[in-house]
Amino acid sequence: MGQKLTELNSILGNSVEKYQYLINNIADVIVEIDLNGIFTYISPQVRKIFGYKPEEIIGTKFFDYIHPDDMPSIIDTFEKAIRFEDSVSIEYRVRHKEGYYVNVSANGSIVKIDNDVKIIG
């Protein structure tokens, strides 16, 4: 029993390392947002693309970074994704830390993680 548990822990550790390697080396920003629009995860690439450190973003509202003119489209897309539990694609502008806006093309999906519903994109 102890040896089997050790093997399972090793497999799990390898899976976590592989996942972290992929997330850290993909060119895109990966996010996890709760249904209140709060960032619960954002990948390190956020610094290169938008100028923020991940810890500056986690716990803040997704909508606070969106160009005001894009808000109606963003809200509509969020509502559709939640209502139909489907994947969505959208283009919008995100505020860079220096104040200018960056054009973004994003895909997102609704997923259930530990009984919590999240948007992953």
XYZ file of C-alpha atoms in Angstrom:
121
model
C 0.000 0.000 0.000
C 2.800 2.446 0.912
C 4.678 1.767 -2.330
C 1.519 2.330 -4.394
C 0.921 5.651 -2.633
C 4.528 6.693 -3.315
C 4.087 5.832 -7.012
C 0.838 7.816 -7.219
C 2.457 10.829 -5.541
C 5.321 10.652 -8.039
C 2.897 10.524 -10.979
C 0.926 13.441 -9.561
C 4.103 15.464 -9.001
C 5.193 14.849 -12.594
C 1.762 15.915 -13.867
C 1.883 19.155 -11.881
C 5.398 19.928 -13.158
C 4.344 19.235 -16.751
C 1.238 21.435 -16.397
C 3.258 24.266 -14.849
C 5.892 23.997 -17.590
C 3.222 24.255 -20.295
C 1.465 27.211 -18.667
C 4.735 29.081 -18.088
C 5.956 28.604 -21.653
C 2.867 29.215 -23.765
C 2.872 32.651 -25.422
C -0.705 33.531 -24.418
C -2.097 34.712 -21.113
C -4.194 32.026 -19.408
C -6.828 33.150 -16.899
C -9.275 31.654 -14.453
C -12.138 33.947 -13.461
C -14.950 33.215 -11.018
C -18.595 34.038 -11.739
C -18.208 37.391 -9.968
C -15.578 38.378 -12.541
C -12.679 38.057 -10.071
C -9.339 36.729 -11.304
C -8.455 33.572 -9.362
C -5.458 32.730 -11.577
C -3.475 34.454 -14.316
C -0.358 33.108 -16.005
C 3.056 34.812 -15.816
C 2.798 36.034 -19.441
C 0.519 38.811 -18.169
C 3.682 40.727 -17.267
C 5.126 40.589 -20.782
C 1.861 41.431 -22.567
C 0.089 43.803 -20.152
C 2.830 44.942 -17.757
C 1.276 43.553 -14.560
C 2.673 40.932 -12.198
C 0.243 38.038 -11.648
C -0.084 38.960 -7.968
C -1.262 42.462 -8.985
C -4.145 40.946 -10.946
C -5.292 37.979 -8.847
C -8.186 39.059 -6.643
C -9.136 42.016 -8.863
C -12.086 42.332 -11.235
C -11.664 41.332 -14.873
C -13.998 44.153 -15.911
C -11.712 46.817 -14.398
C -9.195 46.229 -17.205
C -11.611 46.338 -20.153
C -11.998 49.349 -22.441
C -15.333 51.047 -21.575
C -16.575 50.815 -25.181
C -16.097 47.026 -25.103
C -18.041 46.434 -21.870
C -21.482 45.738 -23.416
C -20.003 43.084 -25.691
C -17.971 41.544 -22.848
C -20.974 41.369 -20.506
C -23.149 39.839 -23.229
C -20.486 37.234 -24.010
C -20.019 36.369 -20.311
C -23.779 35.944 -19.881
C -24.028 33.687 -22.945
C -21.117 31.550 -21.782
C -22.681 31.103 -18.347
C -26.241 30.557 -19.584
C -25.343 28.009 -22.251
C -22.235 26.583 -20.528
C -20.460 26.870 -23.839
C -17.168 28.101 -25.258
C -17.041 31.669 -26.518
C -14.715 33.792 -28.636
C -14.447 37.566 -28.444
C -12.201 40.477 -29.370
C -11.777 43.383 -26.972
C -9.215 45.793 -25.523
C -7.364 45.370 -22.225
C -5.708 48.239 -20.355
C -1.934 47.888 -20.112
C -0.333 48.906 -16.814
C 1.055 52.012 -18.563
C -2.485 53.125 -19.486
C -2.790 52.290 -23.179
C -5.012 49.498 -24.506
C -3.958 46.216 -26.097
C -6.190 44.435 -28.628
C -7.029 40.907 -27.487
C -8.655 37.941 -29.185
C -9.810 35.492 -26.521
C -11.482 32.113 -26.228
C -13.111 31.038 -22.997
C -14.957 28.070 -21.575
C -17.087 27.402 -18.528
C -15.650 24.650 -16.325
C -16.476 23.198 -12.926
C -13.519 22.949 -10.545
C -14.101 21.574 -7.044
C -17.831 22.383 -7.329
C -17.007 25.973 -8.329
C -17.934 27.247 -11.773
C -15.097 29.179 -13.420
C -14.366 30.776 -16.756
C -11.076 29.618 -18.235
C -9.562 31.479 -21.154
